[in-house]
XYZ file of C-alpha atoms in Angstrom:
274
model
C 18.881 5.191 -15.456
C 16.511 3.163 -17.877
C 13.072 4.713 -17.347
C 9.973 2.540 -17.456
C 7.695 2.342 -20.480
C 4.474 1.183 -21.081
C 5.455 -1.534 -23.323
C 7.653 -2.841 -20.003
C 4.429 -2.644 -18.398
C 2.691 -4.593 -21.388
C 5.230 -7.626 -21.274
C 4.397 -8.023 -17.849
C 0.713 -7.596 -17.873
C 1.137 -10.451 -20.647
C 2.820 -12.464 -18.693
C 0.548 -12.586 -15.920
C -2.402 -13.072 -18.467
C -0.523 -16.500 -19.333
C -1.244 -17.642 -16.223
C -4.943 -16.745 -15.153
C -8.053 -15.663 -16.680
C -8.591 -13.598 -13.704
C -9.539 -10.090 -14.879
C -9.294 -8.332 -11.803
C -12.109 -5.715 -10.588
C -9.838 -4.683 -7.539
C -6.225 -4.574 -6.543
C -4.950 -5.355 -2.995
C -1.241 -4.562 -1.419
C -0.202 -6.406 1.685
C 1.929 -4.773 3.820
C 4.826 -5.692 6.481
C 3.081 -8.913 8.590
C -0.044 -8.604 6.813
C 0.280 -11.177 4.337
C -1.727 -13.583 6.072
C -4.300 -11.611 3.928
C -4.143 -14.420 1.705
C -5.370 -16.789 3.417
C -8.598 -15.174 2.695
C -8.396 -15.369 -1.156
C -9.702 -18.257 -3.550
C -6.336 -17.912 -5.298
C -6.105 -19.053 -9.048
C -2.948 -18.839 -9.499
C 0.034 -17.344 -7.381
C 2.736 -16.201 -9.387
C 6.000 -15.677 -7.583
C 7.624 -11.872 -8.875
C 10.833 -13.009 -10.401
C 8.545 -14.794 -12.822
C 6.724 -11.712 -13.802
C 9.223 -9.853 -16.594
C 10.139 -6.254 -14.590
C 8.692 -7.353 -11.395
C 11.051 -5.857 -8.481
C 11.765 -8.627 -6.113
C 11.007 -8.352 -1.979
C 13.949 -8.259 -0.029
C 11.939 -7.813 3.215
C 11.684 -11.080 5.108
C 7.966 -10.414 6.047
C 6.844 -10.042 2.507
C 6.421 -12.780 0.325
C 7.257 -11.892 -3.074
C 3.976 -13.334 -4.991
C 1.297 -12.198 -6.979
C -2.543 -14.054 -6.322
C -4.811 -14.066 -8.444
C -8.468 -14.684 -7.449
C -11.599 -14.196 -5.609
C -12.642 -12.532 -2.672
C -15.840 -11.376 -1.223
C -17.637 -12.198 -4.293
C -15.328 -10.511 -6.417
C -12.184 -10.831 -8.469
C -9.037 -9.653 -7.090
C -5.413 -9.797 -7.572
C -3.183 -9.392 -4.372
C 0.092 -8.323 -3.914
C 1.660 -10.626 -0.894
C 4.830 -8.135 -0.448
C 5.144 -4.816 -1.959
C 8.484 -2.958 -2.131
C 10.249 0.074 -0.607
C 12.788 2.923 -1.640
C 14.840 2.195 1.586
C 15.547 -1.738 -0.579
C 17.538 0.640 -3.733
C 14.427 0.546 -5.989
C 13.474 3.685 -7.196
C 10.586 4.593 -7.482
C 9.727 4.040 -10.624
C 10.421 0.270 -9.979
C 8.415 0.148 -6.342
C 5.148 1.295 -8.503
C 5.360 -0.300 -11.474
C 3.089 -3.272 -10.161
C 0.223 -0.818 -10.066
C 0.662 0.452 -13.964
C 0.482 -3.983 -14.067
C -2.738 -3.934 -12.012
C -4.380 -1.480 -13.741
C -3.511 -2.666 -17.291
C -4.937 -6.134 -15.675
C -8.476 -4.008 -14.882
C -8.247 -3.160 -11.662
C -9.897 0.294 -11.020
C -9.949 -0.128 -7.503
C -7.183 -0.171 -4.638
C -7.106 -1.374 -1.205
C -3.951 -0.483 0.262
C -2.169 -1.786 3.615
C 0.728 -1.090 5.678
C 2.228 -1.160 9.329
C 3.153 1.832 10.685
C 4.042 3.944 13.849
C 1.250 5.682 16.009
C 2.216 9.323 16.792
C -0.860 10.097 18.553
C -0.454 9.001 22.239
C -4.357 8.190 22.369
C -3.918 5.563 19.964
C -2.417 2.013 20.566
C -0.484 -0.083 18.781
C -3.037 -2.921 17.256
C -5.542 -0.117 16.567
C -6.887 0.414 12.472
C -6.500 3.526 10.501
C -8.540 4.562 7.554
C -5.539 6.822 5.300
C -7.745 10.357 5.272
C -4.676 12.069 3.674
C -0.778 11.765 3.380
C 2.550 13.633 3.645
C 5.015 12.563 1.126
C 8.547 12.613 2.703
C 10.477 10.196 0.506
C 12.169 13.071 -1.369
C 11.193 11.746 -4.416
C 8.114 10.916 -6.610
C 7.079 8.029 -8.803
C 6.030 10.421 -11.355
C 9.369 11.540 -11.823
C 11.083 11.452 -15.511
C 9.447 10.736 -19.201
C 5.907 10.985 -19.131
C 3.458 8.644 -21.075
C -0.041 10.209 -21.850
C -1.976 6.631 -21.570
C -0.852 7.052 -17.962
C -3.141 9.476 -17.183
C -2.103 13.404 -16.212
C 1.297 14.399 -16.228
C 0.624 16.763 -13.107
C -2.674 14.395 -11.542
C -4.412 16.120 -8.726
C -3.939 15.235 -5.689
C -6.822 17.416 -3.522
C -8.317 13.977 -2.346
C -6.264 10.732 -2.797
C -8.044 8.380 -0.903
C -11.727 8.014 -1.641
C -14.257 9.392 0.253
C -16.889 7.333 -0.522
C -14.935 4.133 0.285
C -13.730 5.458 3.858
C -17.106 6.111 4.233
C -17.786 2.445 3.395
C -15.035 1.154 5.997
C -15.763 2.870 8.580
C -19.447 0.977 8.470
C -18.001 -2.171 7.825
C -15.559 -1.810 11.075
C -19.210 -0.291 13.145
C -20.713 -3.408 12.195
C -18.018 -5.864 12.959
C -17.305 -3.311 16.434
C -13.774 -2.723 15.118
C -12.401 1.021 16.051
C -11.265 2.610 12.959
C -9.542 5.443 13.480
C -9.187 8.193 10.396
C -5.949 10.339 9.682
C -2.588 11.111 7.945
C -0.058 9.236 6.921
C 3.732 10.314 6.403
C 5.986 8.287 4.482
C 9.343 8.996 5.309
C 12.309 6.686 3.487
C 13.217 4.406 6.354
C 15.172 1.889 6.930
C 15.421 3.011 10.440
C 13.111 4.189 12.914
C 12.539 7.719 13.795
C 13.991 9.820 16.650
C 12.392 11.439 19.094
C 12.895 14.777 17.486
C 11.336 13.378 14.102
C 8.348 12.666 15.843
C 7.274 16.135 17.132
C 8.624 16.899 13.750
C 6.221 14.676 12.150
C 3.098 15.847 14.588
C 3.703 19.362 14.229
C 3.163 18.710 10.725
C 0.078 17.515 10.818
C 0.596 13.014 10.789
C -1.006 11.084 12.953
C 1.509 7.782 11.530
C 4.036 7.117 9.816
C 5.970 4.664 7.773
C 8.230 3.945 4.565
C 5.372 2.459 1.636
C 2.240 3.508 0.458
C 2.526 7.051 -0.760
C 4.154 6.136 -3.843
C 1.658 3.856 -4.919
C -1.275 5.793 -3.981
C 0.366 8.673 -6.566
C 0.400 6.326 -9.526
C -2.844 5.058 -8.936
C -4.473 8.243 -8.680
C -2.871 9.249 -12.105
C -4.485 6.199 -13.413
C -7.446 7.519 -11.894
C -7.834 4.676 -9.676
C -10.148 4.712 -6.317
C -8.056 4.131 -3.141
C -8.484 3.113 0.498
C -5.769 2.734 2.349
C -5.914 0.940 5.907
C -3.157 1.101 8.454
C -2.188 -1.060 11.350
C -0.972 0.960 14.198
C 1.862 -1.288 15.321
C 4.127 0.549 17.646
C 3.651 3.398 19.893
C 5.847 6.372 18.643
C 4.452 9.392 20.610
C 7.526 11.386 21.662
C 6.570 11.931 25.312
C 6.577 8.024 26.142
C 8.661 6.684 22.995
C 10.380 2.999 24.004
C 12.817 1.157 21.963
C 10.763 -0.652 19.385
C 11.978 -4.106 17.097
C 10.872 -5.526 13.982
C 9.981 -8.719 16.008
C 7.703 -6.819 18.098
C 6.113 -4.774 15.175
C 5.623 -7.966 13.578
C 3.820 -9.189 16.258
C 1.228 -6.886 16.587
C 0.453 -6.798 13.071
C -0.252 -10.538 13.412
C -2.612 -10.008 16.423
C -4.485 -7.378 14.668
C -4.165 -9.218 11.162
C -7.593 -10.645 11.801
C -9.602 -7.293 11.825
C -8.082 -6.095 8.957
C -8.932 -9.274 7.188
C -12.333 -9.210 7.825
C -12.497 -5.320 7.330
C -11.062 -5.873 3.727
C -13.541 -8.852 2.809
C -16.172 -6.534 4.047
C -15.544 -3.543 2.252
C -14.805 -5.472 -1.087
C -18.129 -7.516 -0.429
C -20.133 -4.209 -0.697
C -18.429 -3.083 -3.631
């Protein structure tokens, strides 16, 4: 395979610069149904990804496929509406190579969102999740093959991915705006399909309180870049093994659209207080 290199990540950074003067302060990643996100961003420009030289493209009907570029909360941002997954063929090399862009924009800061699957029977679908720590079961890392000092570490610690501070700074926001955030693990497992019943009291045993097929990946490259992370899931189906029920991506769709508004206004607070 043809590994990545930072002058693939230069051309693109370029190529984005062609089209905004927005130097962005933080980085954003919209999940599956939560690209209504947008909506809340004074977007300079929106650059779709097969413009961007490198850019994987979304295959995922719920994801958009564009880059905005902008303002939020007081401060600049640049949004990706659609992210991608191992479970489309990329590797993941290619699913993370939008954050090496990011960073090489500016951003030092990323707010990360998915949908997911509730293991924990005493939380419902709809409900938010601040990412306290993850379990990486893709079977492969983003850090894998020829490594590139400017990068950052070649073996990055991972002791405490998601920033403390900025959970601590969420979980005010959501007090203030009387939003329940819950706080726990996620597992990212490859997808595309759902899990069994087994996987889940696999999953618990091990320690997740969710799961779901993004995230993980990103979160490693961005700590290497030393990046500071939240992550924020939407619960979106109920997947404790007990009561498990058939689940669809219509339905998970449509209770990341009902709870779409919370994490809205949970993001614009936290990156307000920034």
């Amino acid at each position: 395979m043809a590994w990545m290199t930072p002058a693939d990540v230069a051309r693109a950074a370029d190529a984005i610069r062609q089209r905004t003067s927005v130097v962005p302060d933080v980085a954003i990643i919209l999940g599956t149904g939560l690209g209504g996100l947008a909506a809340a961003i004074d977007v300079q420009a929106a650059i779709p990804y097969e413009e961007i030289p490198g850019f994987p493209v979304s295959t995922v009907e719920s994801h958009s496929g564009r880059l905005l570029c902008g303002a939020l909360g007081g401060k600049r941002v640049v949004a990706m509406q659609g992210r991608f997954h191992r479970y489309e063929g990329y590797s993941l090399q290619q699913v993370t190579m939008p954050l090496r862009v990011l960073h090489a924009l500016g951003a030092r800061t990323l707010v990360v969102s998915n949908a997911c699957g509730g293991i924990r029977a005493d939380w419902a679908p709809g409900d938010l999740m601040a990412i306290a720590d993850h379990i990486n079961l893709l079977g492969d890392n983003p850090l894998v093959g020829p490594h590139h000092a400017e990068w950052g570490a070649r073996f990055p610690d991972m002791s405490a991915p998601y920033d403390a501070e900025l959970r601590a700074l969420a979980a005010e926001v959501a007090a203030a705006q009387g939003t329940t955030l819950r706080s726990g693990v996620y597992a990212a497992v490859m997808g595309p399909n759902l899990e069994t019943r087994a996987e889940y009291v696999m999953l618990r045993t091990m320690g997740a309180d969710v799961v779901g097929m993004s995230t993980v990946p990103e979160v490693i490259v961005a700590r290497q870049q030393g990046m500071r992370v939240l992550g924020i899931s939407i619960i979106t189906d109920a997947c404790a093994p007990e009561t498990l029920e058939e689940a669809s991506l219509e339905k998970i769709l449509a209770v990341a659209a009902e709870a779409e508004p919370k994490l809205t206004a949970l993001v614009r607070g936290v990156v307000e207080r920034l």
